[in-house]
Coordinates of C-alpha atoms in Angstrom, one line a residue:
M1 CA -8.2 -11.2 -1.5
I2 CA -5.9 -10.9 1.5
W3 CA -2.4 -12.0 1.2
T4 CA -1.0 -12.6 4.8
R5 CA 2.7 -13.1 5.0
Q6 CA 5.2 -14.2 7.5
V7 CA 7.9 -11.7 6.9
P8 CA 11.6 -12.1 8.1
D9 CA 12.4 -10.7 11.5
E10 CA 14.9 -8.6 9.9
W11 CA 12.2 -6.6 8.1
K12 CA 10.6 -5.7 11.5
K13 CA 14.0 -4.9 13.0
E14 CA 15.0 -2.7 10.1
L15 CA 11.7 -1.0 10.0
N16 CA 11.8 -0.2 13.8
G17 CA 15.3 1.2 13.5
H18 CA 14.8 3.3 10.3
E19 CA 14.3 7.1 10.5
F20 CA 11.8 7.9 7.8
S21 CA 11.4 11.1 5.8
E22 CA 8.2 13.0 6.3
N23 CA 7.9 13.1 2.5
T24 CA 5.1 11.2 0.8
L25 CA 5.5 9.8 -2.7
S26 CA 2.5 10.0 -4.9
L27 CA 2.7 9.0 -8.6
T28 CA 0.5 8.2 -11.5
G29 CA 2.0 6.5 -14.6
S30 CA 3.0 3.3 -16.2
L31 CA 4.5 0.5 -14.1
N32 CA 8.0 1.3 -15.5
E33 CA 7.7 5.0 -14.7
I34 CA 6.7 4.2 -11.2
L35 CA 9.4 1.6 -10.7
S36 CA 12.1 4.0 -12.0
Q37 CA 11.0 6.6 -9.5
V38 CA 11.0 4.1 -6.6
K39 CA 14.5 3.1 -7.6
A40 CA 15.8 6.6 -8.0
P41 CA 18.8 7.3 -5.6
D42 CA 17.2 10.3 -3.9
F43 CA 14.1 8.1 -3.1
C44 CA 16.0 5.0 -2.1
Q45 CA 17.8 6.8 0.7
N46 CA 14.4 7.3 2.5
Y47 CA 13.4 3.7 2.8
P48 CA 14.9 0.3 3.7
E49 CA 15.9 -1.8 0.8
F50 CA 13.5 -4.6 1.6
M51 CA 10.6 -2.1 1.5
L52 CA 11.6 -0.9 -2.0
E53 CA 11.8 -4.4 -3.4
D54 CA 8.5 -5.3 -1.8
V55 CA 6.8 -2.2 -3.1
A56 CA 8.1 -2.9 -6.5
Q57 CA 6.9 -6.5 -6.4
I58 CA 3.4 -5.5 -5.2
A59 CA 3.2 -2.8 -7.9
A60 CA 4.0 -5.5 -10.5
L61 CA 1.4 -7.8 -9.1
V62 CA -1.4 -5.2 -9.2
A63 CA -0.5 -4.3 -12.8
A64 CA -0.6 -8.1 -13.7
F65 CA -3.7 -8.9 -11.9
A66 CA -5.6 -6.0 -13.4
V67 CA -4.0 -6.4 -16.8
S68 CA -3.3 -2.6 -16.7
D69 CA -0.1 -0.7 -17.0
R70 CA -1.5 2.6 -15.6
L71 CA -1.0 2.8 -11.8
T72 CA -1.6 5.4 -9.1
F73 CA 1.0 4.9 -6.4
H74 CA 1.1 6.4 -2.9
L75 CA 3.7 5.7 -0.1
G76 CA 3.6 7.6 3.1
Y77 CA 2.5 7.8 6.9
E78 CA -1.2 8.1 6.0
P79 CA -3.1 6.0 3.6
D80 CA -4.4 7.7 0.5
Q81 CA -8.1 7.8 1.4
A82 CA -9.0 9.6 -1.8
Q83 CA -7.3 7.0 -4.0
I84 CA -9.2 4.1 -2.2
T85 CA -12.5 5.8 -3.0
K86 CA -11.9 6.4 -6.7
P87 CA -12.9 3.9 -9.4
A88 CA -10.1 1.5 -10.4
K89 CA -9.7 -2.0 -11.8
L90 CA -8.0 -3.1 -8.7
K91 CA -6.7 -1.5 -5.5
A92 CA -4.1 -2.7 -3.1
L93 CA -3.2 -1.7 0.4
C94 CA -0.3 -2.6 2.6
C95 CA 0.7 -1.3 6.0
Y96 CA 4.5 -1.6 6.9
G97 CA 4.5 -1.5 10.7
E98 CA 3.1 -3.2 13.9
S99 CA -0.5 -2.0 13.6
T100 CA -3.4 -3.1 11.5
A101 CA -5.2 -1.3 8.8
G102 CA -8.9 -1.8 8.2
W103 CA -11.4 -0.9 5.5
S104 CA -15.1 -1.1 4.6
S105 CA -16.4 -1.6 1.1
G106 CA -19.2 -3.0 -1.0
S107 CA -22.8 -2.1 -1.6
R108 CA -23.6 -2.7 2.1
Y109 CA -21.0 -0.3 3.2
S110 CA -22.1 1.3 6.5
G111 CA -18.9 3.1 7.6
D112 CA -17.9 0.4 10.0
V113 CA -14.5 -1.3 9.5
L114 CA -15.4 -4.7 8.2
S115 CA -11.9 -6.1 7.3
L116 CA -8.7 -5.9 9.0
L117 CA -5.3 -6.3 7.5
E118 CA -2.4 -7.7 9.6
P119 CA 0.9 -5.8 9.5
F120 CA 2.8 -6.5 6.3
G121 CA -0.3 -8.2 4.7
V122 CA -1.4 -7.0 1.4
A123 CA -5.2 -6.5 0.5
F124 CA -6.1 -6.7 -3.2
I125 CA -9.5 -4.9 -3.4
P126 CA -11.5 -5.4 -6.7
F127 CA -13.8 -2.6 -7.8
W128 CA -17.3 -3.2 -8.7
N129 CA -20.0 -0.6 -9.9
N130 CA -21.3 1.5 -7.0
D131 CA -18.6 0.2 -4.7
R132 CA -17.5 2.4 -1.9
A133 CA -14.5 2.0 0.3
Q134 CA -12.9 3.7 3.3
I135 CA -9.8 3.0 5.2
G136 CA -10.1 3.0 8.9
P137 CA -8.2 5.6 10.9
P138 CA -4.4 5.0 11.0
S139 CA -2.9 4.1 14.3
K140 CA -1.1 6.5 16.5
S141 CA 2.3 4.8 15.7
K142 CA 4.2 5.8 12.7
N143 CA 3.6 3.2 10.0
I144 CA 4.2 3.4 6.3
F145 CA 1.2 2.7 4.0
L146 CA 1.3 1.6 0.5
T147 CA -1.8 2.4 -1.5
L148 CA -1.9 1.3 -5.2
S149 CA -4.7 1.5 -7.8
A150 CA -4.7 0.0 -11.4
L151 CA -6.6 2.4 -13.6

């Protein structure tokens, strides 16, 4: 399922004017543990407020849709390729930026990008037995990728 969204112009302006840290945040834990880390003051200074709120809402959706409180969370310049390929009840991918992200998955996986995700869209990717997935190469521009898995 792909959730395409029309985001406010302020999001795009704030994203373009923001200087991001090179640090990547990778966490595994309960939804509450992850949300407390995302809301921590030392982490908050690295990202725009709208992004932190959006990331928290997407994490809550993934936990609710998967009926699971155990999540793996990754936020950084590169999507977490290893996380996308590991078994999970549900995976989610979002690209904050102006380029698209793409992925291939399913039993007929051939390595070609089959699905494209618009900027700020969210892909909810279910996991089936023998499912394989791969995220296409990130663009040359600096985008922030959110990769979530419900375990």
